[in-house]
């Protein structure tokens, strides 16, 4: 049966084949093992059971392929076995390894010392033809590889240094509105696993990988304290926030002795990918296909900004390490507030933009005042560049 498309979804080793009739079938494929058919669709209990069973099966061990010393593949293998790589968090190790192995599959035998910026740009552009975001992920992985190789004196130059990221326009994850939260709550009642997941994500602004690890051991003295999973082995960030009343009510029903608040049907903690996939299904059930788990983190940060929280206050909740990261979430909220204040100034004691005889910015009195001020000498060193 011919395939019209091969689609990758957000689960390791899972692919979706679409045949000429438009039927989508999901498979687990972890080379060198053969691909295994997965039942139903992502998010369903049957799919999750089959996926977790396939993921827990250890692949057959094969002898490592012989590589040429000094080749891209040889340096890549050394990096993936290095302490520096092993200190990275699991998700970072995952996308770096996937990106580098994809390059090595085609360019592995080439001498790494011969790689030039033009070669990196070609790799970037070829990947950008698929998705620009994937191209930038590949570039990040290459930069990590060459930074390590430079430290180890395996290469003399970093060809990725002056290569720019692939340019593309993206609004990122959709930020949930209050109406969308209410719509989700209407579909998933109090006491359901979906409702508990919503409360954890919304009232902590945590990431998926943190939501899957939080449990009663993190609640002490009316506060939620935990170390973020992201960069925990390199630059650990401790989050210490008050336990929001709605979240306290949601977790009160979690059985005592349960390792994490969120558990699978088999009494085990969710994997990060598995939880993201399940939350995706819960959103779909609520008629919110455009919403996601990460969108709740964005929504909470934006809501804090709308209510006047400073960037540093928001960082204390979300665990971001730089103001620039927070500004990505709060930009729209701050812009709306600034616009409100600006329009209030425009409307203050003025009939409208045409001014007339009013006192607004274009009113007659305002213009006359500007004319009078124009004759006042400026402090020395601040003279106008041109005389009137």
PDB file of N, CA, C and O in Angstrom, residues 110-147:
ATOM      1  N   UNK A 110      32.764  11.853   7.075  1.00  0.00           N
ATOM      2  CA  UNK A 110      33.530  13.037   6.689  1.00  0.00           C
ATOM      3  C   UNK A 110      34.404  13.521   7.840  1.00  0.00           C
ATOM      4  O   UNK A 110      33.977  13.494   9.005  1.00  0.00           O
ATOM      5  N   UNK A 111      35.608  13.997   7.561  1.00  0.00           N
ATOM      6  CA  UNK A 111      36.481  14.544   8.622  1.00  0.00           C
ATOM      7  C   UNK A 111      35.829  15.766   9.255  1.00  0.00           C
ATOM      8  O   UNK A 111      35.464  16.709   8.550  1.00  0.00           O
ATOM      9  N   UNK A 112      35.699  15.765  10.563  1.00  0.00           N
ATOM     10  CA  UNK A 112      35.007  16.872  11.220  1.00  0.00           C
ATOM     11  C   UNK A 112      35.807  18.165  11.111  1.00  0.00           C
ATOM     12  O   UNK A 112      35.232  19.262  11.087  1.00  0.00           O
ATOM     13  N   UNK A 113      37.129  18.043  11.024  1.00  0.00           N
ATOM     14  CA  UNK A 113      37.970  19.241  10.921  1.00  0.00           C
ATOM     15  C   UNK A 113      37.761  19.972   9.604  1.00  0.00           C
ATOM     16  O   UNK A 113      38.116  21.149   9.484  1.00  0.00           O
ATOM     17  N   UNK A 114      37.194  19.300   8.619  1.00  0.00           N
ATOM     18  CA  UNK A 114      36.978  19.919   7.317  1.00  0.00           C
ATOM     19  C   UNK A 114      35.622  20.630   7.222  1.00  0.00           C
ATOM     20  O   UNK A 114      35.321  21.274   6.220  1.00  0.00           O
ATOM     21  N   UNK A 115      34.808  20.517   8.260  1.00  0.00           N
ATOM     22  CA  UNK A 115      33.494  21.161   8.216  1.00  0.00           C
ATOM     23  C   UNK A 115      33.648  22.668   8.288  1.00  0.00           C
ATOM     24  O   UNK A 115      34.314  23.206   9.180  1.00  0.00           O
ATOM     25  N   UNK A 116      33.038  23.361   7.339  1.00  0.00           N
ATOM     26  CA  UNK A 116      33.116  24.810   7.229  1.00  0.00           C
ATOM     27  C   UNK A 116      31.724  25.422   7.470  1.00  0.00           C
ATOM     28  O   UNK A 116      30.703  24.721   7.396  1.00  0.00           O
ATOM     29  N   UNK A 117      31.690  26.740   7.738  1.00  0.00           N
ATOM     30  CA  UNK A 117      30.381  27.391   7.928  1.00  0.00           C
ATOM     31  C   UNK A 117      29.413  27.151   6.776  1.00  0.00           C
ATOM     32  O   UNK A 117      28.212  27.005   6.997  1.00  0.00           O
ATOM     33  N   UNK A 118      29.929  27.074   5.538  1.00  0.00           N
ATOM     34  CA  UNK A 118      29.027  26.855   4.399  1.00  0.00           C
ATOM     35  C   UNK A 118      28.355  25.478   4.477  1.00  0.00           C
ATOM     36  O   UNK A 118      27.217  25.311   4.051  1.00  0.00           O
ATOM     37  N   UNK A 119      29.094  24.509   5.039  1.00  0.00           N
ATOM     38  CA  UNK A 119      28.498  23.183   5.195  1.00  0.00           C
ATOM     39  C   UNK A 119      27.382  23.207   6.247  1.00  0.00           C
ATOM     40  O   UNK A 119      26.345  22.559   6.075  1.00  0.00           O
ATOM     41  N   UNK A 120      27.615  23.951   7.321  1.00  0.00           N
ATOM     42  CA  UNK A 120      26.599  24.072   8.369  1.00  0.00           C
ATOM     43  C   UNK A 120      25.358  24.771   7.826  1.00  0.00           C
ATOM     44  O   UNK A 120      24.227  24.374   8.099  1.00  0.00           O
ATOM     45  N   UNK A 121      25.582  25.815   7.019  1.00  0.00           N
ATOM     46  CA  UNK A 121      24.440  26.528   6.434  1.00  0.00           C
ATOM     47  C   UNK A 121      23.634  25.622   5.506  1.00  0.00           C
ATOM     48  O   UNK A 121      22.397  25.704   5.461  1.00  0.00           O
ATOM     49  N   UNK A 122      24.322  24.763   4.768  1.00  0.00           N
ATOM     50  CA  UNK A 122      23.613  23.833   3.885  1.00  0.00           C
ATOM     51  C   UNK A 122      22.753  22.859   4.694  1.00  0.00           C
ATOM     52  O   UNK A 122      21.613  22.567   4.320  1.00  0.00           O
ATOM     53  N   UNK A 123      23.320  22.352   5.787  1.00  0.00           N
ATOM     54  CA  UNK A 123      22.551  21.461   6.658  1.00  0.00           C
ATOM     55  C   UNK A 123      21.338  22.189   7.234  1.00  0.00           C
ATOM     56  O   UNK A 123      20.229  21.652   7.272  1.00  0.00           O
ATOM     57  N   UNK A 124      21.568  23.432   7.684  1.00  0.00           N
ATOM     58  CA  UNK A 124      20.472  24.229   8.240  1.00  0.00           C
ATOM     59  C   UNK A 124      19.375  24.460   7.210  1.00  0.00           C
ATOM     60  O   UNK A 124      18.188  24.275   7.489  1.00  0.00           O
ATOM     61  N   UNK A 125      19.769  24.859   6.015  1.00  0.00           N
ATOM     62  CA  UNK A 125      18.780  25.189   4.978  1.00  0.00           C
ATOM     63  C   UNK A 125      18.002  23.954   4.527  1.00  0.00           C
ATOM     64  O   UNK A 125      16.804  24.026   4.248  1.00  0.00           O
ATOM     65  N   UNK A 126      18.700  22.810   4.451  1.00  0.00           N
ATOM     66  CA  UNK A 126      18.010  21.581   4.053  1.00  0.00           C
ATOM     67  C   UNK A 126      16.970  21.201   5.105  1.00  0.00           C
ATOM     68  O   UNK A 126      15.858  20.782   4.773  1.00  0.00           O
ATOM     69  N   UNK A 127      17.314  21.370   6.370  1.00  0.00           N
ATOM     70  CA  UNK A 127      16.373  21.054   7.443  1.00  0.00           C
ATOM     71  C   UNK A 127      15.255  22.076   7.515  1.00  0.00           C
ATOM     72  O   UNK A 127      14.106  21.752   7.808  1.00  0.00           O
ATOM     73  N   UNK A 128      15.590  23.338   7.239  1.00  0.00           N
ATOM     74  CA  UNK A 128      14.582  24.403   7.290  1.00  0.00           C
ATOM     75  C   UNK A 128      13.505  24.199   6.235  1.00  0.00           C
ATOM     76  O   UNK A 128      12.387  24.690   6.390  1.00  0.00           O
ATOM     77  N   UNK A 129      13.853  23.493   5.160  1.00  0.00           N
ATOM     78  CA  UNK A 129      12.853  23.211   4.132  1.00  0.00           C
ATOM     79  C   UNK A 129      11.739  22.333   4.704  1.00  0.00           C
ATOM     80  O   UNK A 129      10.602  22.378   4.221  1.00  0.00           O
ATOM     81  N   UNK A 130      12.064  21.534   5.735  1.00  0.00           N
ATOM     82  CA  UNK A 130      11.046  20.724   6.416  1.00  0.00           C
ATOM     83  C   UNK A 130      10.338  21.579   7.467  1.00  0.00           C
ATOM     84  O   UNK A 130       9.155  21.863   7.350  1.00  0.00           O
ATOM     85  N   UNK A 131      11.084  21.986   8.473  1.00  0.00           N
ATOM     86  CA  UNK A 131      10.564  22.890   9.506  1.00  0.00           C
ATOM     87  C   UNK A 131      11.709  23.760  10.019  1.00  0.00           C
ATOM     88  O   UNK A 131      12.750  23.236  10.419  1.00  0.00           O
ATOM     89  N   UNK A 132      11.544  25.093  10.029  1.00  0.00           N
ATOM     90  CA  UNK A 132      12.600  25.979  10.529  1.00  0.00           C
ATOM     91  C   UNK A 132      12.969  25.684  11.980  1.00  0.00           C
ATOM     92  O   UNK A 132      14.139  25.784  12.349  1.00  0.00           O
ATOM     93  N   UNK A 133      11.989  25.328  12.800  1.00  0.00           N
ATOM     94  CA  UNK A 133      12.282  25.042  14.207  1.00  0.00           C
ATOM     95  C   UNK A 133      13.225  23.853  14.337  1.00  0.00           C
ATOM     96  O   UNK A 133      14.151  23.861  15.155  1.00  0.00           O
ATOM     97  N   UNK A 134      13.019  22.829  13.521  1.00  0.00           N
ATOM     98  CA  UNK A 134      13.901  21.660  13.546  1.00  0.00           C
ATOM     99  C   UNK A 134      15.302  22.035  13.086  1.00  0.00           C
ATOM    100  O   UNK A 134      16.298  21.502  13.580  1.00  0.00           O
ATOM    101  N   UNK A 135      15.398  22.970  12.136  1.00  0.00           N
ATOM    102  CA  UNK A 135      16.702  23.431  11.665  1.00  0.00           C
ATOM    103  C   UNK A 135      17.461  24.114  12.795  1.00  0.00           C
ATOM    104  O   UNK A 135      18.678  23.923  12.958  1.00  0.00           O
ATOM    105  N   UNK A 136      16.773  24.905  13.593  1.00  0.00           N
ATOM    106  CA  UNK A 136      17.431  25.596  14.703  1.00  0.00           C
ATOM    107  C   UNK A 136      17.809  24.627  15.818  1.00  0.00           C
ATOM    108  O   UNK A 136      18.825  24.807  16.485  1.00  0.00           O
ATOM    109  N   UNK A 137      17.014  23.597  16.010  1.00  0.00           N
ATOM    110  CA  UNK A 137      17.373  22.566  16.985  1.00  0.00           C
ATOM    111  C   UNK A 137      18.639  21.839  16.552  1.00  0.00           C
ATOM    112  O   UNK A 137      19.530  21.578  17.359  1.00  0.00           O
ATOM    113  N   UNK A 138      18.722  21.515  15.273  1.00  0.00           N
ATOM    114  CA  UNK A 138      19.913  20.876  14.740  1.00  0.00           C
ATOM    115  C   UNK A 138      21.141  21.772  14.922  1.00  0.00           C
ATOM    116  O   UNK A 138      22.227  21.310  15.305  1.00  0.00           O
ATOM    117  N   UNK A 139      20.966  23.080  14.672  1.00  0.00           N
ATOM    118  CA  UNK A 139      22.078  24.017  14.821  1.00  0.00           C
ATOM    119  C   UNK A 139      22.536  24.094  16.268  1.00  0.00           C
ATOM    120  O   UNK A 139      23.744  24.141  16.556  1.00  0.00           O
ATOM    121  N   UNK A 140      21.600  24.084  17.208  1.00  0.00           N
ATOM    122  CA  UNK A 140      21.949  24.094  18.626  1.00  0.00           C
ATOM    123  C   UNK A 140      22.744  22.851  19.007  1.00  0.00           C
ATOM    124  O   UNK A 140      23.709  22.929  19.778  1.00  0.00           O
ATOM    125  N   UNK A 141      22.347  21.705  18.472  1.00  0.00           N
ATOM    126  CA  UNK A 141      23.061  20.466  18.772  1.00  0.00           C
ATOM    127  C   UNK A 141      24.477  20.515  18.215  1.00  0.00           C
ATOM    128  O   UNK A 141      25.432  20.089  18.874  1.00  0.00           O
ATOM    129  N   UNK A 142      24.628  21.020  16.999  1.00  0.00           N
ATOM    130  CA  UNK A 142      25.961  21.139  16.407  1.00  0.00           C
ATOM    131  C   UNK A 142      26.844  22.083  17.211  1.00  0.00           C
ATOM    132  O   UNK A 142      28.042  21.828  17.405  1.00  0.00           O
ATOM    133  N   UNK A 143      26.272  23.173  17.679  1.00  0.00           N
ATOM    134  CA  UNK A 143      27.057  24.125  18.482  1.00  0.00           C
ATOM    135  C   UNK A 143      27.529  23.489  19.780  1.00  0.00           C
ATOM    136  O   UNK A 143      28.665  23.700  20.211  1.00  0.00           O
ATOM    137  N   UNK A 144      26.663  22.699  20.402  1.00  0.00           N
ATOM    138  CA  UNK A 144      27.060  22.006  21.626  1.00  0.00           C
ATOM    139  C   UNK A 144      28.192  21.026  21.351  1.00  0.00           C
ATOM    140  O   UNK A 144      29.150  20.920  22.129  1.00  0.00           O
ATOM    141  N   UNK A 145      28.094  20.313  20.233  1.00  0.00           N
ATOM    142  CA  UNK A 145      29.138  19.363  19.863  1.00  0.00           C
ATOM    143  C   UNK A 145      30.478  20.063  19.655  1.00  0.00           C
ATOM    144  O   UNK A 145      31.515  19.620  20.179  1.00  0.00           O
ATOM    145  N   UNK A 146      30.472  21.163  18.908  1.00  0.00           N
ATOM    146  CA  UNK A 146      31.736  21.840  18.603  1.00  0.00           C
ATOM    147  C   UNK A 146      32.315  22.578  19.811  1.00  0.00           C
ATOM    148  O   UNK A 146      33.538  22.678  19.941  1.00  0.00           O
ATOM    149  N   UNK A 147      31.467  23.086  20.693  1.00  0.00           N
ATOM    150  CA  UNK A 147      31.994  23.700  21.920  1.00  0.00           C
ATOM    151  C   UNK A 147      32.756  22.663  22.735  1.00  0.00           C
ATOM    152  O   UNK A 147      33.846  22.931  23.249  1.00  0.00           O
TER     153      UNK A 147
END
